[in-house]
XYZ file of C-alpha atoms in Angstrom:
743
model
C 30.716 -30.120 3.699
C 27.254 -28.945 2.565
C 27.001 -25.565 0.914
C 24.090 -24.285 3.035
C 22.968 -25.187 6.556
C 19.287 -24.300 7.009
C 18.304 -23.677 10.642
C 14.621 -24.269 11.491
C 13.700 -23.435 15.131
C 10.540 -25.315 16.157
C 8.128 -24.912 19.051
C 4.518 -26.146 18.900
C 3.937 -25.466 15.201
C 2.369 -28.736 14.039
C -0.284 -26.686 12.218
C 2.287 -25.120 9.859
C 5.335 -27.391 10.017
C 4.685 -29.666 7.028
C 4.270 -26.714 4.676
C 7.550 -25.271 5.938
C 9.512 -28.531 5.657
C 8.109 -29.343 2.209
C 9.319 -25.984 0.919
C 12.847 -26.649 2.216
C 13.385 -30.330 1.360
C 12.132 -29.774 -2.204
C 14.536 -26.929 -2.994
C 16.091 -26.937 -6.464
C 19.423 -26.431 -4.664
C 20.063 -29.879 -3.182
C 23.351 -29.431 -1.300
C 21.658 -28.590 1.995
C 22.009 -29.517 5.625
C 18.586 -29.064 7.276
C 18.897 -28.624 11.041
C 15.573 -28.833 12.892
C 15.861 -27.566 16.478
C 12.903 -28.775 18.547
C 12.612 -26.443 21.537
C 10.627 -28.750 23.826
C 7.432 -28.847 21.749
C 4.437 -30.377 23.512
C 2.324 -30.936 20.387
C 3.037 -33.241 17.431
C 5.934 -31.198 16.025
C 8.685 -33.665 17.010
C 6.860 -36.604 15.407
C 6.552 -34.645 12.156
C 10.284 -33.846 12.139
C 11.165 -37.486 12.775
C 8.882 -38.585 9.931
C 10.667 -36.236 7.496
C 14.110 -37.255 8.810
C 13.393 -40.919 8.037
C 12.770 -39.964 4.397
C 15.556 -37.393 3.961
C 19.091 -38.010 5.306
C 19.906 -34.290 5.022
C 17.686 -33.576 8.041
C 19.423 -33.307 11.412
C 17.296 -33.185 14.577
C 18.294 -31.370 17.751
C 15.748 -32.228 20.459
C 16.142 -30.283 23.691
C 14.233 -28.855 26.633
C 12.498 -25.540 26.070
C 14.950 -22.654 26.450
C 13.769 -20.041 23.973
C 14.443 -18.894 20.423
C 17.904 -17.432 20.960
C 19.345 -20.484 22.686
C 17.783 -22.770 20.057
C 19.407 -20.800 17.253
C 22.793 -20.962 18.981
C 22.452 -24.766 19.189
C 21.827 -24.747 15.450
C 24.831 -22.509 14.740
C 27.067 -24.812 16.805
C 25.880 -27.896 14.897
C 26.022 -26.351 11.396
C 28.794 -27.376 8.990
C 27.697 -25.581 5.813
C 29.570 -22.791 4.079
C 26.490 -20.577 4.456
C 23.816 -20.292 7.133
C 20.131 -19.820 6.304
C 17.192 -19.420 8.685
C 13.594 -20.468 8.007
C 11.093 -20.069 10.818
C 8.778 -23.033 11.147
C 5.500 -21.201 10.509
C 6.799 -19.692 7.242
C 7.655 -21.262 3.893
C 9.961 -20.441 0.977
C 9.875 -20.534 -2.809
C 11.569 -23.643 -4.204
C 14.401 -21.730 -5.896
C 15.306 -19.514 -2.941
C 18.608 -21.097 -1.958
C 19.727 -21.670 -5.535
C 19.239 -17.984 -6.339
C 20.857 -16.703 -3.146
C 23.794 -19.123 -3.402
C 24.439 -18.071 -7.004
C 24.613 -14.420 -5.910
C 26.900 -15.271 -3.000
C 29.415 -17.112 -5.187
C 29.200 -14.562 -7.999
C 29.968 -11.571 -5.761
C 32.039 -13.185 -2.992
C 30.030 -11.543 -0.207
C 29.407 -12.154 3.472
C 25.635 -11.705 3.263
C 23.037 -12.057 0.502
C 19.720 -10.415 1.371
C 16.361 -10.668 -0.405
C 12.922 -9.142 -0.061
C 10.018 -11.205 1.254
C 6.245 -11.676 1.001
C 3.679 -11.241 3.751
C 1.062 -13.932 4.252
C -2.314 -13.851 6.009
C -4.532 -16.916 6.290
C -7.437 -14.773 7.498
C -9.819 -14.128 4.541
C -10.461 -10.636 5.931
C -6.801 -9.821 5.243
C -6.630 -11.460 1.840
C -5.697 -8.152 0.200
C -2.511 -7.974 2.298
C -1.274 -11.452 1.407
C 1.558 -11.824 -1.073
C 2.542 -8.185 -0.668
C 6.204 -7.864 -1.552
C 8.116 -6.036 1.176
C 10.974 -4.010 -0.285
C 13.859 -3.826 2.182
C 16.362 -1.788 0.225
C 16.441 1.116 -2.180
C 16.446 0.339 -5.880
C 19.918 1.785 -6.498
C 21.417 -0.581 -3.900
C 20.165 -3.756 -5.575
C 22.561 -6.067 -7.414
C 25.817 -4.453 -6.351
C 28.161 -5.042 -3.437
C 27.574 -2.513 -0.666
C 29.141 -1.742 2.697
C 26.509 -1.231 5.443
C 28.680 1.361 7.189
C 28.337 3.517 4.065
C 24.659 2.674 3.519
C 23.268 3.272 6.986
C 19.603 2.957 6.001
C 20.214 -0.807 6.152
C 20.391 -0.559 9.958
C 16.846 0.799 10.109
C 15.213 -1.913 8.040
C 13.067 -4.589 9.599
C 15.632 -7.236 10.660
C 13.980 -10.034 8.603
C 16.999 -12.247 9.326
C 15.296 -15.194 7.581
C 15.358 -13.538 4.137
C 19.133 -13.936 3.790
C 22.077 -16.315 3.808
C 25.274 -15.607 5.776
C 28.798 -16.967 5.395
C 29.317 -19.186 8.431
C 32.991 -18.276 8.806
C 31.983 -14.578 8.854
C 29.575 -15.205 11.756
C 32.155 -17.254 13.662
C 35.016 -14.779 13.135
C 32.926 -11.892 14.457
C 31.341 -13.779 17.346
C 27.854 -13.186 15.993
C 25.354 -15.223 17.967
C 21.885 -14.829 19.446
C 21.117 -13.556 22.933
C 19.794 -16.663 24.762
C 16.949 -14.988 26.658
C 13.811 -17.058 27.362
C 10.843 -16.791 25.027
C 10.824 -15.559 21.437
C 10.789 -11.783 21.300
C 13.245 -9.422 19.611
C 16.167 -11.904 19.397
C 16.627 -10.976 15.750
C 17.317 -7.363 16.810
C 20.828 -7.858 18.190
C 21.698 -10.525 15.610
C 20.883 -8.178 12.706
C 22.764 -5.231 14.232
C 25.850 -7.373 14.821
C 25.747 -8.553 11.209
C 25.438 -5.063 9.696
C 28.063 -3.493 11.969
C 30.569 -6.254 11.089
C 29.919 -6.858 7.387
C 31.665 -5.005 4.558
C 30.426 -6.944 1.546
C 26.663 -7.376 1.190
C 24.542 -7.849 -1.911
C 20.771 -7.384 -2.176
C 18.365 -8.859 -4.686
C 14.993 -7.320 -5.467
C 13.464 -10.805 -5.674
C 11.378 -12.194 -2.814
C 11.298 -15.846 -1.775
C 10.145 -16.268 1.812
C 6.472 -16.042 2.821
C 6.292 -14.496 6.276
C 3.174 -15.508 8.202
C 1.721 -12.471 9.973
C -1.329 -13.975 11.687
C 0.040 -16.883 13.703
C -2.121 -16.680 16.819
C 0.778 -17.952 18.953
C 2.835 -14.790 18.263
C 2.454 -11.910 20.735
C 4.429 -9.188 22.473
C 1.629 -8.385 24.930
C 3.172 -10.564 27.598
C 4.530 -9.290 30.905
C 7.527 -11.601 30.604
C 8.556 -10.055 27.281
C 8.154 -6.339 28.023
C 11.850 -5.787 28.711
C 13.240 -8.158 26.063
C 13.932 -5.288 23.673
C 15.955 -3.578 26.412
C 17.981 -6.764 26.889
C 18.674 -6.896 23.152
C 20.033 -3.340 23.064
C 22.148 -3.987 26.149
C 23.672 -6.896 24.205
C 24.261 -4.652 21.168
C 25.997 -2.058 23.360
C 28.220 -4.773 24.853
C 29.112 -5.962 21.349
C 29.825 -2.393 20.162
C 31.953 -1.542 23.199
C 34.093 -4.676 22.851
C 34.856 -3.862 19.223
C 35.331 -0.114 19.680
C 32.871 0.643 16.876
C 32.819 4.061 15.247
C 30.926 7.106 16.490
C 28.660 6.773 13.479
C 27.692 3.225 14.493
C 26.923 4.455 18.016
C 24.731 7.197 16.550
C 22.881 4.619 14.475
C 22.548 2.430 17.553
C 20.864 5.181 19.581
C 18.370 6.036 16.839
C 17.656 2.382 16.182
C 17.127 1.865 19.902
C 14.609 4.696 20.095
C 12.715 3.335 17.096
C 12.445 -0.080 18.757
C 11.445 1.418 22.118
C 8.784 3.631 20.530
C 7.384 0.629 18.646
C 7.289 -1.363 21.876
C 5.515 1.430 23.787
C 2.995 1.731 20.989
C 2.078 -1.964 21.173
C 2.165 -2.528 24.930
C -0.996 -2.907 26.945
C -1.711 0.091 29.152
C -0.908 -1.722 32.420
C 2.510 -2.798 31.119
C 3.564 0.572 29.702
C 4.493 2.693 32.780
C 7.418 0.527 33.911
C 8.877 0.304 30.428
C 8.461 4.060 29.834
C 10.275 4.749 33.121
C 13.127 2.448 32.058
C 13.390 4.109 28.641
C 13.468 7.552 30.273
C 16.324 6.540 32.577
C 18.364 4.993 29.765
C 18.077 7.918 27.350
C 18.739 10.415 30.123
C 21.931 8.506 30.982
C 22.950 8.376 27.310
C 22.418 12.136 27.002
C 24.476 12.887 30.122
C 27.297 10.543 29.058
C 27.577 12.141 25.616
C 26.738 8.936 23.770
C 23.569 10.581 22.536
C 22.703 14.112 21.468
C 19.754 15.600 19.637
C 21.850 16.446 16.581
C 21.456 12.776 15.676
C 17.673 13.120 15.389
C 15.080 14.398 12.983
C 12.372 16.670 14.363
C 9.989 13.819 15.219
C 12.617 11.764 17.043
C 13.838 14.840 18.929
C 10.288 15.708 20.013
C 9.530 12.193 21.249
C 12.868 11.510 22.961
C 12.843 14.928 24.616
C 9.405 14.217 26.053
C 10.344 10.781 27.383
C 13.491 12.215 29.035
C 11.940 15.349 30.519
C 8.289 14.369 30.977
C 7.815 10.591 31.106
C 4.499 11.173 32.871
C 3.185 12.834 29.690
C 4.164 9.780 27.665
C 2.187 7.610 30.088
C -0.827 9.946 29.855
C -0.584 9.931 26.071
C -0.456 6.131 26.051
C -3.525 5.948 28.294
C -5.444 8.422 26.115
C -4.442 6.497 23.009
C -5.741 3.228 24.448
C -9.013 4.866 25.540
C -9.708 6.523 22.175
C -12.882 5.452 20.377
C -12.166 7.419 17.196
C -8.866 8.390 15.562
C -9.028 11.642 13.590
C -6.287 12.235 11.020
C -5.667 15.920 10.279
C -3.026 16.810 7.661
C -2.275 20.524 7.432
C -0.097 22.874 5.417
C 0.174 26.638 5.997
C -3.290 27.110 7.508
C -2.397 29.237 10.543
C -5.566 31.303 10.075
C -7.846 28.271 10.366
C -5.954 25.640 12.370
C -7.033 26.524 15.915
C -10.712 26.434 15.000
C -10.221 23.086 13.301
C -8.338 21.499 16.221
C -10.787 22.891 18.774
C -13.680 21.407 16.813
C -12.102 17.953 17.256
C -10.982 18.208 20.876
C -14.279 19.854 21.868
C -16.468 17.036 20.548
C -19.266 15.616 22.685
C -17.376 12.347 22.193
C -14.266 13.193 24.191
C -12.430 9.875 23.739
C -10.679 10.873 20.539
C -7.146 10.514 19.255
C -6.168 13.505 17.117
C -3.232 12.834 14.808
C -1.798 16.087 13.465
C 0.370 15.661 10.370
C 2.356 18.780 9.521
C 3.073 18.575 5.796
C 6.038 20.955 5.851
C 4.293 24.173 6.928
C 6.416 27.322 6.847
C 3.968 29.627 8.629
C 2.852 29.544 12.279
C 0.868 26.327 11.806
C 3.713 24.193 13.185
C 3.930 26.248 16.387
C 0.176 26.015 16.898
C 0.293 22.242 16.503
C 3.222 21.947 18.948
C 1.230 23.915 21.516
C -1.718 21.528 21.324
C 0.632 18.525 21.409
C 2.212 19.709 24.671
C -1.083 20.541 26.370
C -3.424 17.679 25.445
C -2.420 13.992 25.717
C -5.022 13.095 23.097
C -2.918 14.846 20.449
C -0.150 13.159 18.470
C 2.057 15.166 16.133
C 4.256 14.102 13.248
C 6.170 16.462 10.957
C 6.936 15.688 7.321
C 8.700 17.369 4.473
C 6.074 18.752 2.139
C 4.875 15.616 0.390
C 1.209 16.145 -0.392
C -2.039 15.268 1.296
C -2.043 11.572 0.351
C 1.301 10.844 2.021
C 0.296 12.908 5.057
C -2.970 11.014 5.465
C -1.285 7.639 5.005
C 1.242 8.516 7.703
C -1.599 9.504 10.004
C -3.385 6.212 9.361
C -0.229 4.310 10.340
C -0.343 5.983 13.761
C -4.078 5.487 14.391
C -5.186 3.117 17.165
C -8.929 3.538 17.702
C -11.529 1.183 16.256
C -12.850 3.887 13.932
C -11.099 6.484 11.814
C -12.131 9.850 10.374
C -10.373 12.559 8.368
C -10.489 16.343 8.550
C -8.546 19.004 6.652
C -6.787 21.669 8.695
C -8.848 24.563 7.342
C -12.293 23.006 7.954
C -14.204 22.140 11.147
C -16.699 19.691 12.630
C -20.070 20.234 14.203
C -19.834 19.634 17.998
C -21.505 16.203 17.855
C -20.225 14.994 14.476
C -17.997 12.193 15.732
C -20.531 10.952 18.267
C -23.292 10.771 15.626
C -21.155 8.860 13.162
C -19.628 6.476 15.704
C -22.998 5.702 17.297
C -24.370 4.795 13.873
C -21.374 2.555 13.140
C -21.710 0.721 16.449
C -25.505 0.449 16.453
C -25.870 -0.773 12.875
C -22.532 -2.638 12.547
C -21.858 -1.198 9.089
C -18.674 -0.617 7.112
C -18.968 3.165 7.010
C -21.233 6.115 7.866
C -21.973 9.172 5.712
C -23.192 12.626 6.767
C -23.850 15.906 4.982
C -21.279 18.623 4.296
C -22.057 22.304 4.753
C -20.017 24.475 2.340
C -18.811 27.685 3.983
C -17.888 30.164 1.258
C -15.348 32.873 1.905
C -16.002 36.275 0.276
C -15.353 36.235 -3.459
C -15.279 32.450 -3.733
C -18.907 31.427 -4.152
C -19.541 32.690 -7.669
C -16.390 31.078 -9.091
C -16.950 27.748 -7.450
C -20.671 27.285 -8.021
C -19.919 26.199 -11.596
C -18.543 22.941 -10.333
C -20.331 22.157 -7.089
C -23.680 23.105 -5.622
C -25.407 22.597 -2.344
C -27.026 19.328 -3.383
C -23.662 17.680 -4.042
C -22.744 17.940 -0.378
C -26.011 16.661 1.089
C -26.536 12.927 1.508
C -28.968 11.529 -1.040
C -30.103 8.587 1.050
C -30.871 7.886 4.677
C -30.664 4.940 7.025
C -29.147 1.489 6.615
C -28.176 0.636 3.029
C -26.627 -2.259 1.142
C -23.620 -1.154 -0.904
C -24.465 -1.432 -4.606
C -23.531 0.342 -7.820
C -26.598 2.548 -7.397
C -25.510 3.554 -3.901
C -22.007 4.428 -5.053
C -23.509 6.668 -7.728
C -25.197 8.613 -4.912
C -22.009 8.854 -2.861
C -19.852 11.984 -2.870
C -16.099 11.554 -3.203
C -14.990 13.227 0.044
C -13.585 11.231 2.968
C -14.154 14.051 5.441
C -17.908 13.521 5.952
C -17.486 9.807 6.596
C -16.268 7.480 9.310
C -14.617 4.145 8.544
C -13.705 0.963 10.418
C -9.944 1.262 10.893
C -9.250 -2.468 10.919
C -11.162 -2.859 7.648
C -9.079 -0.120 6.026
C -5.919 -1.885 7.180
C -7.029 -5.408 6.280
C -8.095 -4.394 2.782
C -4.783 -2.622 2.171
C -6.505 0.644 1.234
C -4.366 3.782 1.195
C -4.512 7.171 -0.440
C -2.674 7.046 -3.798
C 0.493 9.049 -3.321
C 1.390 11.736 -5.813
C -2.204 12.302 -6.982
C -4.467 15.263 -6.287
C -7.761 13.362 -6.500
C -6.915 10.937 -3.701
C -10.287 11.090 -1.910
C -12.138 9.563 -4.856
C -9.831 6.576 -4.912
C -10.136 5.933 -1.182
C -13.934 6.294 -1.061
C -14.501 4.075 -4.093
C -11.932 1.469 -3.029
C -13.466 1.220 0.425
C -16.978 1.244 -1.032
C -16.221 -1.521 -3.538
C -15.005 -3.793 -0.724
C -17.854 -2.986 1.695
C -21.241 -4.595 2.283
C -23.270 -2.046 4.242
C -23.366 1.682 4.952
C -25.469 4.025 7.064
C -26.545 7.468 5.883
C -27.464 10.141 8.404
C -30.409 12.388 7.576
C -29.698 15.106 4.966
C -30.065 17.835 7.587
C -27.469 16.128 9.837
C -24.454 18.201 8.853
C -21.249 16.710 10.224
C -18.600 18.670 8.342
C -18.075 22.335 7.517
C -16.060 22.715 4.360
C -14.413 26.136 4.063
C -14.324 27.102 0.402
C -11.353 29.403 0.026
C -8.794 30.337 -2.574
C -5.930 27.849 -2.589
C -7.878 24.996 -1.012
C -7.526 21.486 -2.384
C -10.952 21.532 -4.019
C -10.476 24.895 -5.693
C -7.299 23.695 -7.398
C -8.773 20.310 -8.256
C -11.779 21.776 -10.042
C -9.883 24.568 -11.740
C -8.008 24.114 -14.999
C -4.910 22.379 -13.756
C -2.378 19.819 -14.827
C -3.567 17.723 -11.876
C -6.984 17.148 -13.482
C -5.473 14.261 -15.415
C -5.050 12.493 -12.064
C -8.738 11.585 -12.357
C -7.807 9.174 -15.115
C -5.023 7.602 -13.061
C -7.465 7.117 -10.185
C -9.846 5.307 -12.546
C -7.063 3.018 -13.764
C -6.029 2.096 -10.210
C -9.621 1.387 -9.226
C -9.842 -1.045 -12.135
C -6.817 -2.889 -10.728
C -8.496 -3.050 -7.329
C -11.722 -4.447 -8.817
C -9.761 -7.154 -10.581
C -7.758 -7.988 -7.457
C -10.918 -8.439 -5.394
C -12.812 -10.141 -8.257
C -15.501 -7.445 -8.256
C -15.564 -6.500 -11.944
C -18.876 -8.255 -12.525
C -20.598 -6.692 -9.510
C -19.471 -3.123 -10.177
C -18.786 -3.242 -13.921
C -21.625 -0.946 -15.023
C -20.828 1.578 -12.299
C -17.128 1.489 -13.128
C -17.691 2.146 -16.834
C -19.840 5.151 -16.010
C -17.180 6.421 -13.627
C -14.434 5.899 -16.222
C -16.473 7.916 -18.706
C -16.958 10.754 -16.204
C -13.334 10.824 -15.102
C -12.045 10.764 -18.679
C -14.365 13.628 -19.608
C -13.264 15.608 -16.569
C -9.600 14.999 -17.340
C -10.005 16.421 -20.852
C -12.177 19.368 -19.847
C -10.121 20.548 -16.896
C -6.552 19.868 -17.986
C -4.178 22.097 -19.867
C -4.089 21.626 -23.637
C -0.473 20.547 -23.433
C -1.633 17.515 -21.420
C -4.328 16.379 -23.871
C -1.965 14.219 -25.903
C -0.754 12.406 -22.794
C -4.322 11.886 -21.548
C -5.406 10.518 -24.920
C -2.420 8.182 -25.068
C -3.013 6.794 -21.571
C -6.731 6.295 -22.122
C -6.193 4.630 -25.492
C -3.561 2.293 -24.028
C -5.771 1.406 -21.068
C -8.745 0.573 -23.292
C -6.649 -1.475 -25.703
C -4.982 -3.393 -22.873
C -8.198 -4.222 -21.031
C -10.701 -4.213 -23.899
C -12.058 -7.696 -23.208
C -12.634 -7.060 -19.497
C -14.156 -3.614 -20.118
C -16.483 -5.014 -22.766
C -17.657 -7.663 -20.315
C -18.411 -4.929 -17.799
C -20.510 -2.860 -20.224
C -19.856 -3.190 -23.960
C -22.340 -0.450 -24.861
C -20.700 2.037 -22.479
C -17.271 1.126 -23.825
C -18.367 1.766 -27.411
C -19.901 5.116 -26.475
C -16.805 6.117 -24.529
C -14.549 5.376 -27.478
C -16.857 7.233 -29.853
C -17.055 10.326 -27.632
C -13.335 10.312 -26.975
C -12.561 10.108 -30.689
C -15.037 12.895 -31.399
C -13.651 15.103 -28.650
C -10.076 14.477 -29.671
C -10.659 15.109 -33.346
C -12.297 18.407 -32.463
C -9.011 19.520 -30.920
C -6.710 18.336 -33.697
C -6.167 21.795 -35.175
C -5.163 23.152 -31.776
C -2.964 20.264 -30.750
C -0.417 19.115 -33.360
C 1.006 16.515 -30.981
C -2.406 14.954 -30.597
C -2.894 14.998 -34.366
C 0.247 12.919 -34.748
C -1.041 10.451 -32.175
C -4.351 10.020 -34.021
C -2.439 9.614 -37.279
C -0.358 6.847 -35.717
C -3.511 5.305 -34.261
C -5.023 5.265 -37.742
C -2.010 3.418 -39.089
C -2.252 0.958 -36.199
C -5.896 0.266 -37.013
C -5.008 -0.131 -40.687
C -2.359 -2.708 -39.850
C -4.734 -4.541 -37.541
C -7.383 -5.021 -40.260
C -5.449 -8.025 -41.517
C -6.034 -9.611 -38.141
C -9.754 -8.837 -38.276
C -10.328 -10.662 -41.556
C -10.049 -14.256 -40.287
C -12.648 -13.445 -37.648
C -15.333 -12.801 -40.282
C -16.289 -16.468 -40.058
C -17.763 -16.011 -36.576
C -21.437 -15.535 -35.745
C -23.674 -13.013 -37.487
C -23.634 -10.739 -34.439
C -19.862 -10.714 -34.318
C -19.747 -9.787 -38.024
C -22.131 -6.918 -37.311
C -19.855 -5.661 -34.527
C -16.835 -5.772 -36.820
C -18.786 -4.007 -39.536
C -19.837 -1.335 -37.034
C -16.211 -0.882 -35.944
C -15.158 -0.356 -39.551
C -18.006 2.101 -40.127
C -17.076 3.992 -36.957
C -13.472 4.151 -38.103
C -14.498 5.565 -41.470
C -16.688 8.162 -39.750
C -13.846 9.195 -37.468
C -11.381 9.512 -40.332
C -13.941 11.338 -42.498
C -14.846 13.701 -39.639
C -11.224 14.696 -39.185
C -10.533 15.481 -42.880
C -10.884 19.245 -42.466
C -8.362 19.303 -39.641
C -5.778 16.957 -41.074
C -2.786 18.111 -43.098
C -1.988 17.052 -46.641
C 0.125 14.295 -45.191
C -2.934 12.782 -43.538
C -5.005 12.867 -46.738
C -2.999 10.105 -48.368
C -3.443 7.936 -45.293
C -7.192 8.591 -45.226
C -7.487 7.432 -48.814
C -5.513 4.321 -47.982
C -7.833 3.543 -45.078
C -10.857 4.053 -47.340
C -9.379 1.632 -49.870
C -8.851 -0.974 -47.194
C -12.371 -0.405 -45.939
C -13.698 -1.015 -49.478
C -11.703 -4.221 -49.616
C -13.198 -5.260 -46.319
C -16.701 -4.451 -47.604
C -16.004 -6.560 -50.668
C -14.854 -9.443 -48.511
C -17.907 -9.084 -46.309
C -20.117 -9.072 -49.390
C -18.412 -12.141 -50.762
C -18.878 -13.880 -47.460
C -22.563 -12.966 -47.324
C -23.094 -14.346 -50.834
C -21.386 -17.560 -49.790
C -23.558 -17.768 -46.702
C -26.751 -17.327 -48.708
C -25.667 -20.131 -50.985
C -25.573 -22.511 -48.061
C -28.635 -24.318 -46.833
C -30.592 -22.943 -43.861
C -29.398 -25.821 -41.741
C -25.807 -25.163 -42.643
C -26.153 -21.481 -41.787
C -27.439 -22.274 -38.329
C -24.510 -24.552 -37.596
C -21.925 -21.785 -37.972
C -19.467 -22.225 -35.115
C -19.588 -19.772 -32.215
C -16.747 -17.526 -31.386
């Protein structure tokens, strides 16, 4: 009996099949039974399977008439003889050690299911940034230990991803776990996964990922009239399974919430002409569940309760909302938090645009004033409005959640205390469509509340908010230098944001700068409206995001974190050469800002992070702009040493840095045989070090004095060695000097 039976359902996948089969037959774990179920393919898939079967006796072929995914999988389950069952879909592929790793975990822990994470894959170059993203299916504290799904109910709400696991075959047989044999290939993993989790008591997860899940197979689609009700069939099967086994009330509660999540996802994706019938069906089913007592709103969070209540009581509104969503030309994401005084004006400025085909996504970030009630009112009265409520999580998380819900071709952002000009969205969208650019930029008009202007003018002035260019522009370093950091006066191509994997960095205050730069780095063209074309009115008030960002705050250090993450993005997209000079200037500015506007207690942490970043990426940063890197280090040292008396913790860090440099001098010495220019650079580094140490003498304690003298002694030794080397060089012939090897 083989240890693992691998089921591979196949239907017209000749384009991908060899890659899939190669990844399975070449597994490091050899004790496999590979069952290929050909579901009536009309392309060359069967011939490919037969070719592989002639070379590998482990391959078993089931060739049958087309009957759909579920029936094919049941044929495979019936034929399997292995101790464990694995599933690999024929347009995906797996890492070569997948089954060895999963089998080891299964035998070590004696479990019914071993589950792993997985990778996404996109062949489309436009979605390159999304490929190889590791999808985490389980919380960190649940990894590596045996868990019971009934006590870890979040498992039920994961993506099914049934192919990222192995299952004990006797467990599946004993619990009657099979696939629903409906025609086609939609949602059949839904009931299978629910049956597994409601029956299993011993499951182990690994944080590793092995399977590469292809997301852009053009043959995959749910926009098919024959598949609209498949999800309903799957949940009918789950309810049958649950009723036969008299599952607990808790499992029924999970079932209802899971069902609503799947129905909402289906409604969201359906074409407008297919939606009304499915919405009517969903309304009838949830109304019946409510009347029978199998469902009540105590099961739900506020968002689920709002949505389910509407589909039960007002299904016609859901249809209108779906139609408005599909007609929208621009999605506007509006996060808000305790802005009851400003919110109506802001919402009205969006819904009253000359471009009426808008989708307004309101994201309530845990407001405790009347803002939530105001948003609910607009949600009930205008089908163009969507509303989602969060626990207070910050603007980045709120905006990211809004982006997930957006459907229109273009996306814009507005804060809940600001407002648009009446034609702002029309101007920006028209420019995007006419010029086919990546983004459009307009001017911001600051609106100062009484008592705010004088305090804020130190950091921003009118010129910052006006566009500094006009018309169609190629995106270059020079353009990015002229670009303000706000997202609110810009409009972006939503699909480009999604394909490039760009989000607001969660947990940071300076999230706009990351988003604008990340999108700018990966763009080709932009269009600037005329400077007098104001599109956004920014209300400068006490407590606004900008007033806290530019005040002395412990969030100022977030500027540095933003710079570090942008460096990672440049490397990922291989853009360090194109934007290197711009990036080094930005790093300098952000580092300076972080020091100037942070609390003194944070200076040591900022210094440590900056020093570590420079040391880790010194070679890449030097290739970007060596001169800027040297100046940045010099200014940082000078600024830090000036604060040594005030910051004992920082003084200790510099002291340790001095010892580190001292220890590293031994590694510098062998490099003195490189070119004359390299020797000059080393000499300059040593001179700079001596200047830094000498400049800090007045601020250092007696303990530091002994170390300074030691560094000076080492520097003298280095000078002596350099002198000796120079004498030796002069003794050589001119020809010999020129032949010195390059570094």
